[in-house]
GROMACS .gro file of C-alpha atoms in nm:
model
  439
    1MET     CA    1  -2.184  -1.922  -0.096
    2THR     CA    2  -2.046  -1.573  -0.040
    3LEU     CA    3  -2.163  -1.312  -0.287
    4SER     CA    4  -1.941  -1.010  -0.316
    5ARG     CA    5  -2.050  -0.668  -0.432
    6ARG     CA    6  -1.822  -0.715  -0.729
    7ASN     CA    7  -1.999  -1.031  -0.834
    8PHE     CA    8  -2.329  -0.869  -0.765
    9VAL     CA    9  -2.253  -0.565  -0.977
   10VAL     CA   10  -2.111  -0.766  -1.262
   11GLY     CA   11  -2.346  -1.057  -1.261
   12CYS     CA   12  -2.677  -0.938  -1.120
   13SER     CA   13  -2.701  -0.574  -1.221
   14ALA     CA   14  -2.945  -0.666  -1.492
   15ALA     CA   15  -3.181  -0.805  -1.233
   16ILE     CA   16  -3.166  -0.486  -1.032
   17ALA     CA   17  -3.209  -0.282  -1.345
   18ALA     CA   18  -3.528  -0.469  -1.420
   19LEU     CA   19  -3.666  -0.356  -1.087
   20THR     CA   20  -3.544   0.001  -1.154
   21GLY     CA   21  -3.373   0.220  -0.899
   22GLY     CA   22  -3.616   0.422  -0.694
   23ALA     CA   23  -3.529   0.225  -0.385
   24VAL     CA   24  -3.195   0.396  -0.376
   25ARG     CA   25  -3.350   0.698  -0.214
   26GLY     CA   26  -3.481   0.501   0.078
   27LEU     CA   27  -3.154   0.336   0.176
   28ALA     CA   28  -2.930   0.473   0.446
   29PHE     CA   29  -2.582   0.543   0.313
   30ALA     CA   30  -2.300   0.338   0.447
   31GLN     CA   31  -2.050   0.517   0.665
   32PRO     CA   32  -1.721   0.541   0.479
   33GLY     CA   33  -1.383   0.542   0.639
   34ASP     CA   34  -1.173   0.853   0.623
   35THR     CA   35  -1.014   0.826   0.280
   36THR     CA   36  -0.970   1.198   0.230
   37HIS     CA   37  -0.597   1.189   0.290
   38ARG     CA   38  -0.513   0.842   0.161
   39ASP     CA   39  -0.292   0.806  -0.141
   40ILE     CA   40  -0.453   0.687  -0.460
   41LEU     CA   41  -0.282   0.417  -0.665
   42VAL     CA   42  -0.366   0.382  -1.034
   43VAL     CA   43  -0.226   0.076  -1.213
   44VAL     CA   44  -0.208   0.093  -1.592
   45PHE     CA   45  -0.151  -0.255  -1.735
   46LEU     CA   46  -0.019  -0.272  -2.092
   47ARG     CA   47  -0.177  -0.597  -2.211
   48GLY     CA   48   0.006  -0.799  -2.471
   49GLY     CA   49   0.369  -0.748  -2.369
   50CYS     CA   50   0.501  -0.399  -2.435
   51ASP     CA   51   0.840  -0.372  -2.607
   52GLY     CA   52   1.041  -0.200  -2.336
   53LEU     CA   53   1.347  -0.200  -2.560
   54SER     CA   54   1.163   0.038  -2.792
   55LEU     CA   55   0.987   0.242  -2.523
   56VAL     CA   56   1.317   0.315  -2.348
   57ALA     CA   57   1.581   0.216  -2.599
   58PRO     CA   58   1.958   0.164  -2.549
   59VAL     CA   59   2.019   0.333  -2.881
   60ASN     CA   60   2.399   0.305  -2.890
   61ASP     CA   61   2.420  -0.057  -2.781
   62PRO     CA   62   2.580  -0.248  -3.072
   63PHE     CA   63   2.381  -0.565  -2.996
   64TYR     CA   64   2.057  -0.366  -2.995
   65ARG     CA   65   2.143  -0.197  -3.323
   66GLY     CA   66   2.240  -0.523  -3.480
   67ALA     CA   67   1.935  -0.718  -3.365
   68ARG     CA   68   1.656  -0.470  -3.426
   69GLY     CA   69   1.709  -0.363  -3.784
   70ASP     CA   70   1.450  -0.108  -3.895
   71LEU     CA   71   1.257  -0.142  -3.569
   72ARG     CA   72   1.526   0.018  -3.358
   73VAL     CA   73   1.510   0.367  -3.213
   74GLU     CA   74   1.795   0.567  -3.360
   75GLU     CA   75   2.059   0.792  -3.207
   76SER     CA   76   2.000   1.061  -3.468
   77GLY     CA   77   1.783   1.138  -3.765
   78GLN     CA   78   1.407   1.126  -3.811
   79ASN     CA   79   1.359   0.830  -3.577
   80ALA     CA   80   1.593   0.958  -3.309
   81GLY     CA   81   1.498   0.880  -2.954
   82LEU     CA   82   1.435   1.149  -2.695
   83ARG     CA   83   1.739   1.204  -2.478
   84PHE     CA   84   1.684   1.239  -2.103
   85GLY     CA   85   1.897   1.296  -1.796
   86ASN     CA   86   1.997   1.071  -1.506
   87PRO     CA   87   1.996   0.739  -1.694
   88ILE     CA   88   2.141   0.423  -1.545
   89PRO     CA   89   2.495   0.335  -1.657
   90GLY     CA   90   2.542   0.100  -1.948
   91ALA     CA   91   2.398   0.269  -2.255
   92ASP     CA   92   2.264   0.587  -2.409
   93PHE     CA   93   1.898   0.539  -2.321
   94ARG     CA   94   1.634   0.733  -2.513
   95LEU     CA   95   1.258   0.749  -2.491
   96HIS     CA   96   1.067   0.652  -2.803
   97PRO     CA   97   1.025   0.949  -3.044
   98ARG     CA   98   0.646   0.947  -2.989
   99ALA     CA   99   0.683   0.970  -2.611
  100THR     CA  100   0.729   1.347  -2.596
  101PRO     CA  101   0.466   1.393  -2.322
  102LEU     CA  102   0.647   1.134  -2.110
  103LEU     CA  103   0.968   1.330  -2.151
  104SER     CA  104   0.787   1.638  -2.020
  105LEU     CA  105   0.679   1.447  -1.712
  106TYR     CA  106   1.031   1.310  -1.666
  107ILE     CA  107   1.189   1.655  -1.695
  108ASN     CA  108   0.929   1.777  -1.448
  109ARG     CA  109   1.065   1.516  -1.201
  110SER     CA  110   0.724   1.353  -1.183
  111LEU     CA  111   0.813   1.039  -1.381
  112ALA     CA  112   1.062   0.764  -1.292
  113ILE     CA  113   1.174   0.483  -1.522
  114VAL     CA  114   1.281   0.135  -1.410
  115HIS     CA  115   1.450  -0.080  -1.673
  116ALA     CA  116   1.531  -0.451  -1.694
  117CYS     CA  117   1.253  -0.534  -1.452
  118GLY     CA  118   0.958  -0.767  -1.450
  119LEU     CA  119   0.842  -1.116  -1.358
  120ARG     CA  120   1.133  -1.346  -1.284
  121ASN     CA  121   0.935  -1.654  -1.387
  122GLY     CA  122   1.048  -1.750  -1.734
  123THR     CA  123   0.705  -1.799  -1.889
  124ARG     CA  124   0.636  -1.635  -2.222
  125SER     CA  125   0.265  -1.709  -2.200
  126HIS     CA  126   0.048  -1.398  -2.174
  127PHE     CA  127  -0.207  -1.563  -1.948
  128GLU     CA  128   0.041  -1.726  -1.714
  129ALA     CA  129   0.252  -1.412  -1.684
  130MET     CA  130  -0.050  -1.188  -1.619
  131ASP     CA  131  -0.184  -1.432  -1.359
  132TYR     CA  132   0.151  -1.445  -1.180
  133MET     CA  133   0.197  -1.068  -1.186
  134GLU     CA  134  -0.158  -0.984  -1.084
  135GLY     CA  135  -0.145  -1.255  -0.822
  136GLY     CA  136   0.176  -1.098  -0.691
  137ILE     CA  137   0.377  -1.419  -0.703
  138PRO     CA  138   0.682  -1.520  -0.906
  139GLU     CA  139   0.617  -1.887  -0.966
  140SER     CA  140   0.346  -2.144  -1.025
  141GLY     CA  141   0.053  -2.183  -0.790
  142VAL     CA  142  -0.168  -1.883  -0.856
  143PRO     CA  143  -0.329  -1.764  -0.530
  144ALA     CA  144  -0.701  -1.721  -0.476
  145ASN     CA  145  -0.675  -1.343  -0.465
  146GLY     CA  146  -0.471  -1.067  -0.624
  147TRP     CA  147  -0.204  -0.839  -0.483
  148LEU     CA  148  -0.423  -0.528  -0.493
  149ALA     CA  149  -0.696  -0.715  -0.307
  150ARG     CA  150  -0.450  -0.818  -0.035
  151TYR     CA  151  -0.326  -0.460  -0.013
  152LEU     CA  152  -0.676  -0.314   0.014
  153ASN     CA  153  -0.784  -0.573   0.269
  154GLY     CA  154  -0.464  -0.512   0.463
  155ILE     CA  155  -0.529  -0.140   0.505
  156ASN     CA  156  -0.898  -0.203   0.575
  157ALA     CA  157  -0.994   0.005   0.275
  158SER     CA  158  -1.345   0.140   0.305
  159GLY     CA  159  -1.553   0.417   0.160
  160TYR     CA  160  -1.828   0.432  -0.095
  161LEU     CA  161  -1.609   0.316  -0.380
  162PRO     CA  162  -1.253   0.230  -0.266
  163ALA     CA  163  -1.152   0.024  -0.569
  164VAL     CA  164  -1.250   0.053  -0.932
  165SER     CA  165  -1.160  -0.114  -1.255
  166ALA     CA  166  -1.230   0.131  -1.535
  167SER     CA  167  -1.340  -0.148  -1.763
  168ALA     CA  168  -1.612  -0.410  -1.798
  169ARG     CA  169  -1.443  -0.656  -1.565
  170ILE     CA  170  -1.253  -0.684  -1.240
  171PRO     CA  171  -0.887  -0.777  -1.300
  172PHE     CA  172  -0.733  -1.065  -1.112
  173SER     CA  173  -0.524  -0.821  -0.908
  174MET     CA  174  -0.846  -0.700  -0.737
  175THR     CA  175  -1.006  -1.042  -0.700
  176GLY     CA  176  -1.066  -1.106  -0.333
  177PHE     CA  177  -1.155  -0.750  -0.239
  178ASN     CA  178  -1.529  -0.748  -0.205
  179ASP     CA  179  -1.578  -0.374  -0.245
  180ALA     CA  180  -1.420  -0.355  -0.591
  181ALA     CA  181  -1.644  -0.254  -0.878
  182ALA     CA  182  -1.611  -0.238  -1.254
  183LEU     CA  183  -1.750   0.062  -1.438
  184THR     CA  184  -1.664   0.251  -1.753
  185ASP     CA  185  -1.875   0.563  -1.703
  186PRO     CA  186  -1.991   0.705  -1.367
  187GLY     CA  187  -2.289   0.866  -1.541
  188ALA     CA  188  -2.401   0.527  -1.665
  189PHE     CA  189  -2.344   0.348  -1.333
  190ASN     CA  190  -2.711   0.348  -1.257
  191LEU     CA  191  -3.028   0.151  -1.253
  192SER     CA  192  -3.237   0.124  -1.564
  193TRP     CA  193  -3.531   0.362  -1.540
  194ASN     CA  194  -3.778   0.200  -1.772
  195SER     CA  195  -4.084   0.337  -1.603
  196TRP     CA  196  -4.114   0.657  -1.401
  197ARG     CA  197  -4.485   0.595  -1.345
  198TYR     CA  198  -4.424   0.316  -1.096
  199ARG     CA  199  -4.106   0.454  -0.948
  200SER     CA  200  -4.230   0.489  -0.592
  201GLN     CA  201  -4.368   0.137  -0.591
  202LEU     CA  202  -4.043   0.004  -0.726
  203ASP     CA  203  -3.853   0.201  -0.463
  204GLN     CA  204  -4.051   0.023  -0.199
  205ALA     CA  205  -4.001  -0.313  -0.367
  206LEU     CA  206  -3.623  -0.275  -0.368
  207ASP     CA  207  -3.626  -0.149  -0.010
  208SER     CA  208  -3.814  -0.456   0.094
  209PHE     CA  209  -3.621  -0.699  -0.122
  210TYR     CA  210  -3.281  -0.597   0.016
  211SER     CA  211  -3.380  -0.520   0.375
  212GLY     CA  212  -3.262  -0.850   0.517
  213ASP     CA  213  -2.923  -0.974   0.631
  214SER     CA  214  -2.844  -1.248   0.383
  215PRO     CA  215  -2.529  -1.217   0.170
  216VAL     CA  216  -2.741  -1.135  -0.134
  217GLN     CA  217  -2.936  -0.869   0.051
  218ARG     CA  218  -2.626  -0.712   0.202
  219ALA     CA  219  -2.451  -0.709  -0.135
  220GLY     CA  220  -2.756  -0.561  -0.304
  221ARG     CA  221  -2.801  -0.297  -0.039
  222THR     CA  222  -2.436  -0.194  -0.056
  223THR     CA  223  -2.444  -0.184  -0.434
  224LEU     CA  224  -2.752   0.035  -0.439
  225THR     CA  225  -2.595   0.259  -0.181
  226THR     CA  226  -2.287   0.300  -0.396
  227ILE     CA  227  -2.496   0.377  -0.702
  228ALA     CA  228  -2.687   0.635  -0.502
  229ARG     CA  229  -2.372   0.795  -0.371
  230ILE     CA  230  -2.216   0.821  -0.716
  231ASN     CA  231  -2.533   0.967  -0.861
  232GLU     CA  232  -2.554   1.213  -0.575
  233ARG     CA  233  -2.205   1.339  -0.663
  234LEU     CA  234  -2.257   1.364  -1.037
  235PRO     CA  235  -2.284   1.727  -1.151
  236ARG     CA  236  -2.624   1.798  -1.308
  237ASP     CA  237  -2.791   2.083  -1.489
  238SER     CA  238  -3.117   2.249  -1.388
  239GLN     CA  239  -3.310   1.972  -1.561
  240GLY     CA  240  -3.135   1.703  -1.361
  241ARG     CA  241  -2.932   1.581  -1.656
  242VAL     CA  242  -2.575   1.469  -1.593
  243ILE     CA  243  -2.324   1.729  -1.713
  244PRO     CA  244  -2.050   1.571  -1.924
  245TYR     CA  245  -1.713   1.554  -1.755
  246THR     CA  246  -1.479   1.843  -1.834
  247PRO     CA  247  -1.106   1.796  -1.770
  248GLU     CA  248  -0.918   2.067  -1.585
  249ASN     CA  249  -0.596   2.254  -1.645
  250GLY     CA  250  -0.616   2.235  -2.023
  251ALA     CA  251  -0.591   1.858  -2.025
  252VAL     CA  252  -0.687   1.695  -2.354
  253TYR     CA  253  -0.734   1.319  -2.355
  254PRO     CA  254  -0.624   1.152  -2.678
  255GLY     CA  255  -0.830   1.007  -2.956
  256GLY     CA  256  -0.708   0.750  -3.204
  257ARG     CA  257  -0.536   0.443  -3.066
  258GLY     CA  258  -0.510   0.602  -2.722
  259ALA     CA  259  -0.883   0.682  -2.701
  260SER     CA  260  -0.972   0.376  -2.492
  261LEU     CA  261  -0.698   0.449  -2.240
  262GLY     CA  262  -0.790   0.817  -2.234
  263SER     CA  263  -1.155   0.732  -2.175
  264ALA     CA  264  -1.071   0.496  -1.890
  265LEU     CA  265  -0.844   0.751  -1.725
  266ARG     CA  266  -1.116   1.016  -1.761
  267THR     CA  267  -1.346   0.785  -1.569
  268VAL     CA  268  -1.090   0.745  -1.292
  269ALA     CA  269  -1.026   1.120  -1.283
  270GLY     CA  270  -1.397   1.188  -1.252
  271LEU     CA  271  -1.435   0.943  -0.964
  272ILE     CA  272  -1.137   1.091  -0.779
  273LYS     CA  273  -1.289   1.439  -0.805
  274MET     CA  274  -1.626   1.309  -0.689
  275ASP     CA  275  -1.461   1.213  -0.360
  276VAL     CA  276  -1.617   0.870  -0.337
  277GLY     CA  277  -1.323   0.734  -0.139
  278LEU     CA  278  -1.123   0.589  -0.426
  279ILE     CA  279  -0.795   0.431  -0.313
  280ALA     CA  280  -0.702   0.206  -0.604
  281ALA     CA  281  -0.795   0.191  -0.970
  282THR     CA  282  -0.690  -0.030  -1.258
  283VAL     CA  283  -0.685   0.058  -1.626
  284ASP     CA  284  -0.601  -0.170  -1.916
  285TYR     CA  285  -0.439  -0.065  -2.242
  286GLY     CA  286  -0.413  -0.349  -2.491
  287GLY     CA  287  -0.266  -0.410  -2.833
  288TRP     CA  288   0.102  -0.447  -2.742
  289ASP     CA  289   0.146  -0.799  -2.880
  290THR     CA  290   0.339  -0.673  -3.182
  291HIS     CA  291   0.446  -0.992  -3.361
  292GLU     CA  292   0.409  -0.810  -3.691
  293GLY     CA  293   0.377  -0.456  -3.819
  294GLN     CA  294   0.549  -0.315  -3.510
  295SER     CA  295   0.698  -0.023  -3.700
  296TRP     CA  296   0.356   0.138  -3.746
  297ILE     CA  297   0.158  -0.005  -3.452
  298PHE     CA  298   0.404   0.062  -3.174
  299PRO     CA  299   0.450   0.437  -3.234
  300GLU     CA  300   0.072   0.485  -3.222
  301LEU     CA  301   0.049   0.286  -2.898
  302VAL     CA  302   0.329   0.488  -2.742
  303ALA     CA  303   0.169   0.815  -2.849
  304GLY     CA  304  -0.163   0.706  -2.698
  305LEU     CA  305   0.000   0.600  -2.372
  306SER     CA  306   0.205   0.918  -2.344
  307GLU     CA  307  -0.076   1.158  -2.430
  308ALA     CA  308  -0.325   0.985  -2.201
  309LEU     CA  309  -0.091   0.983  -1.901
  310TYR     CA  310   0.003   1.344  -1.965
  311ALA     CA  311  -0.362   1.449  -1.983
  312PHE     CA  312  -0.456   1.247  -1.674
  313TYR     CA  313  -0.174   1.393  -1.469
  314ASN     CA  314  -0.249   1.750  -1.573
  315ASP     CA  315  -0.621   1.698  -1.521
  316LEU     CA  316  -0.558   1.582  -1.162
  317TRP     CA  317  -0.316   1.860  -1.073
  318ARG     CA  318  -0.502   1.923  -0.745
  319TYR     CA  319  -0.440   1.561  -0.640
  320HIS     CA  320  -0.072   1.518  -0.726
  321HIS     CA  321   0.024   1.488  -0.361
  322ARG     CA  322  -0.200   1.182  -0.325
  323LEU     CA  323  -0.164   1.026  -0.667
  324THR     CA  324   0.074   0.751  -0.780
  325ILE     CA  325   0.048   0.588  -1.121
  326VAL     CA  326   0.230   0.266  -1.210
  327VAL     CA  327   0.264   0.138  -1.567
  328MET     CA  328   0.352  -0.228  -1.617
  329SER     CA  329   0.324  -0.511  -1.867
  330GLU     CA  330   0.341  -0.890  -1.839
  331PHE     CA  331   0.678  -0.918  -2.020
  332GLY     CA  332   0.894  -0.746  -2.276
  333ARG     CA  333   0.979  -0.846  -2.632
  334ARG     CA  334   1.265  -1.050  -2.774
  335LEU     CA  335   1.584  -0.860  -2.856
  336LYS     CA  336   1.600  -0.979  -3.215
  337ALA     CA  337   1.329  -0.869  -3.456
  338ASN     CA  338   1.142  -1.148  -3.634
  339ARG     CA  339   1.080  -1.189  -4.008
  340SER     CA  340   0.738  -1.022  -3.989
  341SER     CA  341   0.872  -0.681  -3.890
  342GLY     CA  342   0.776  -0.749  -3.533
  343THR     CA  343   0.912  -0.891  -3.210
  344ASP     CA  344   0.811  -1.205  -3.024
  345HIS     CA  345   0.749  -1.265  -2.656
  346GLY     CA  346   1.049  -1.174  -2.444
  347HIS     CA  347   1.135  -1.131  -2.078
  348GLY     CA  348   1.276  -0.815  -1.915
  349ASN     CA  349   1.086  -0.490  -1.954
  350VAL     CA  350   1.029  -0.133  -1.835
  351MET     CA  351   0.806  -0.001  -1.558
  352LEU     CA  352   0.704   0.361  -1.510
  353ALA     CA  353   0.608   0.533  -1.186
  354LEU     CA  354   0.445   0.875  -1.186
  355GLY     CA  355   0.342   1.106  -0.903
  356GLU     CA  356   0.450   1.380  -0.667
  357GLY     CA  357   0.556   1.114  -0.417
  358ILE     CA  358   0.793   0.964  -0.674
  359ARG     CA  359   1.157   1.068  -0.708
  360GLY     CA  360   1.112   1.136  -1.074
  361GLY     CA  361   1.348   1.262  -1.337
  362LYS     CA  362   1.563   0.959  -1.275
  363MET     CA  363   1.609   0.609  -1.411
  364TYR     CA  364   1.637   0.312  -1.175
  365GLY     CA  365   1.762  -0.044  -1.199
  366VAL     CA  366   2.075  -0.223  -1.318
  367TRP     CA  367   2.142  -0.266  -1.688
  368PRO     CA  368   2.247  -0.626  -1.757
  369GLY     CA  369   2.367  -0.566  -2.112
  370LEU     CA  370   2.258  -0.724  -2.438
  371ALA     CA  371   2.550  -0.946  -2.534
  372THR     CA  372   2.436  -1.304  -2.588
  373GLU     CA  373   2.588  -1.426  -2.264
  374GLN     CA  374   2.412  -1.143  -2.076
  375LEU     CA  375   2.066  -1.226  -2.211
  376ASP     CA  376   1.805  -1.447  -2.050
  377ASN     CA  377   1.825  -1.783  -2.230
  378GLY     CA  378   2.062  -1.614  -2.472
  379VAL     CA  379   1.778  -1.425  -2.645
  380ASP     CA  380   1.593  -1.184  -2.413
  381LEU     CA  381   1.668  -0.891  -2.186
  382ALA     CA  382   1.749  -1.029  -1.842
  383ILE     CA  383   1.566  -0.910  -1.532
  384THR     CA  384   1.769  -0.740  -1.260
  385THR     CA  385   1.475  -0.587  -1.070
  386ASP     CA  386   1.173  -0.786  -0.958
  387TYR     CA  387   0.854  -0.597  -1.044
  388ARG     CA  388   0.742  -0.649  -0.684
  389ALA     CA  389   1.029  -0.428  -0.565
  390VAL     CA  390   0.866  -0.134  -0.741
  391LEU     CA  391   0.514  -0.211  -0.623
  392SER     CA  392   0.607  -0.296  -0.265
  393GLU     CA  393   0.803   0.027  -0.218
  394ILE     CA  394   0.505   0.228  -0.338
  395LEU     CA  395   0.264   0.037  -0.113
  396VAL     CA  396   0.486   0.086   0.192
  397LYS     CA  397   0.587   0.449   0.141
  398ARG     CA  398   0.279   0.587  -0.032
  399GLY     CA  399   0.006   0.343   0.063
  400GLY     CA  400   0.095   0.299   0.428
  401HIS     CA  401   0.098  -0.082   0.417
  402GLN     CA  402   0.397  -0.209   0.612
  403ALA     CA  403   0.333  -0.584   0.587
  404VAL     CA  404   0.462  -0.635   0.234
  405ASP     CA  405   0.501  -1.008   0.294
  406GLN     CA  406   0.123  -1.029   0.317
  407VAL     CA  407   0.077  -0.859  -0.018
  408PHE     CA  408   0.365  -1.035  -0.193
  409PRO     CA  409   0.419  -1.368  -0.012
  410GLY     CA  410   0.780  -1.477  -0.011
  411PHE     CA  411   0.918  -1.151  -0.151
  412SER     CA  412   1.201  -0.987   0.039
  413GLY     CA  413   1.361  -0.749  -0.210
  414SER     CA  414   1.509  -0.412  -0.125
  415PRO     CA  415   1.348  -0.080  -0.217
  416LEU     CA  416   1.493   0.112  -0.509
  417GLY     CA  417   1.453   0.451  -0.343
  418LEU     CA  418   1.210   0.576  -0.606
  419ALA     CA  419   0.935   0.684  -0.366
  420TYR     CA  420   0.929   0.940  -0.087
  421ALA     CA  421   0.850   0.802   0.256
  422PRO     CA  422   0.607   0.980   0.490
  423GLY     CA  423   0.780   1.272   0.657
  424GLU     CA  424   1.046   1.312   0.390
  425THR     CA  425   1.077   1.652   0.228
  426ILE     CA  426   0.951   1.622  -0.126
  427GLU     CA  427   1.130   1.814  -0.394
  428ARG     CA  428   0.800   1.930  -0.527
  429PRO     CA  429   0.775   1.929  -0.905
  430GLN     CA  430   0.579   2.187  -1.091
  431ARG     CA  431   0.212   2.110  -1.049
  432VAL     CA  432   0.046   2.297  -1.327
  433ASN     CA  433   0.104   2.367  -1.692
  434LEU     CA  434   0.375   2.108  -1.731
  435PRO     CA  435   0.621   2.201  -2.003
  436LEU     CA  436   0.531   2.010  -2.316
  437VAL     CA  437   0.856   1.922  -2.485
  438THR     CA  438   0.847   1.940  -2.860
  439ARG     CA  439   1.092   1.796  -3.103
   0.00000   0.00000   0.00000
């Protein structure tokens, strides 16, 4: 049996904690690869099926207006959507009224929008769709590992902490990459110090216990090394206490419904600044399964998403040249509202891409229209862009992985042109103090 560091961290950390962590000091640090100049990919997954037709709404489409009732984003009035430039032809697209921070990023040419995209498989099951998307495949037969794992293995990602899930678990997209870890707070990613009196003895015990070459011992040694490295980088006061993380550049992470996303992104921001070799991170933001009560839930979700991304991007202003953020969801929502003031599982959706290496301030994709004959199965937004087209272009141009067929087996789509390739002159957006658009 092969025991990965991920499994070790998730499943056996309690055992290590019981031994306490003095042994960390006696271990030689691993030698990381040079990750200083590598791009960093952050994947934000909107769990539950985000309503892309409300996030980026075709407000003047007569079929949209007729099907959505009170849930629709309006052309004018109190619920008017936020107008933006460079949309795709086919409708008057507007951002949701609570997405003002996203509009700022779009105007700043940092944010790109892709509409009518997603998983071409017709499933409306959350679990199947998430498995297919995180596995990087379009159809049945979920692979043993995820697309991020294949990407990280393909570029021989190394370092103290190359891949992190800012949550309590490793997502399927990272399954198969042995150096992935799940953590919610770098300051808490530690051993449990129950007794300082016997610390030196326990140090020696851990040194001895993990000094061999078995899979368990190698995994344990690497895990302890990572813990040590993170703790070494944590800022501390004169008493040795960890100093709470302070965002830069006036960034304010949201509370309320966006607090969990903001907290996770703070964790990722802290790890990036600690220079632990982070190359990929995943963050989940749930609650998008709006079968009922969408009129009051969805605006709060959008506000949380927008404010958290805005804060994260401003906080990491010194890393914009290496940072790419992708926002995706397993599927969109049905065109027609249901009788519970909500929307049911649909098909086509929206993806967002954010970063200095993104040709932002522009919308991508092909709008299929919302007439019945233009819908998928006559009821849902059709997909004209495979979600893998967005991801593969970013991996090739920003991540330096040329063998896309190894990351997404069987995929041969064309790039959309939304990312800058190495060597291209980037029309550099404003890095600091992004203009916050107000209504």
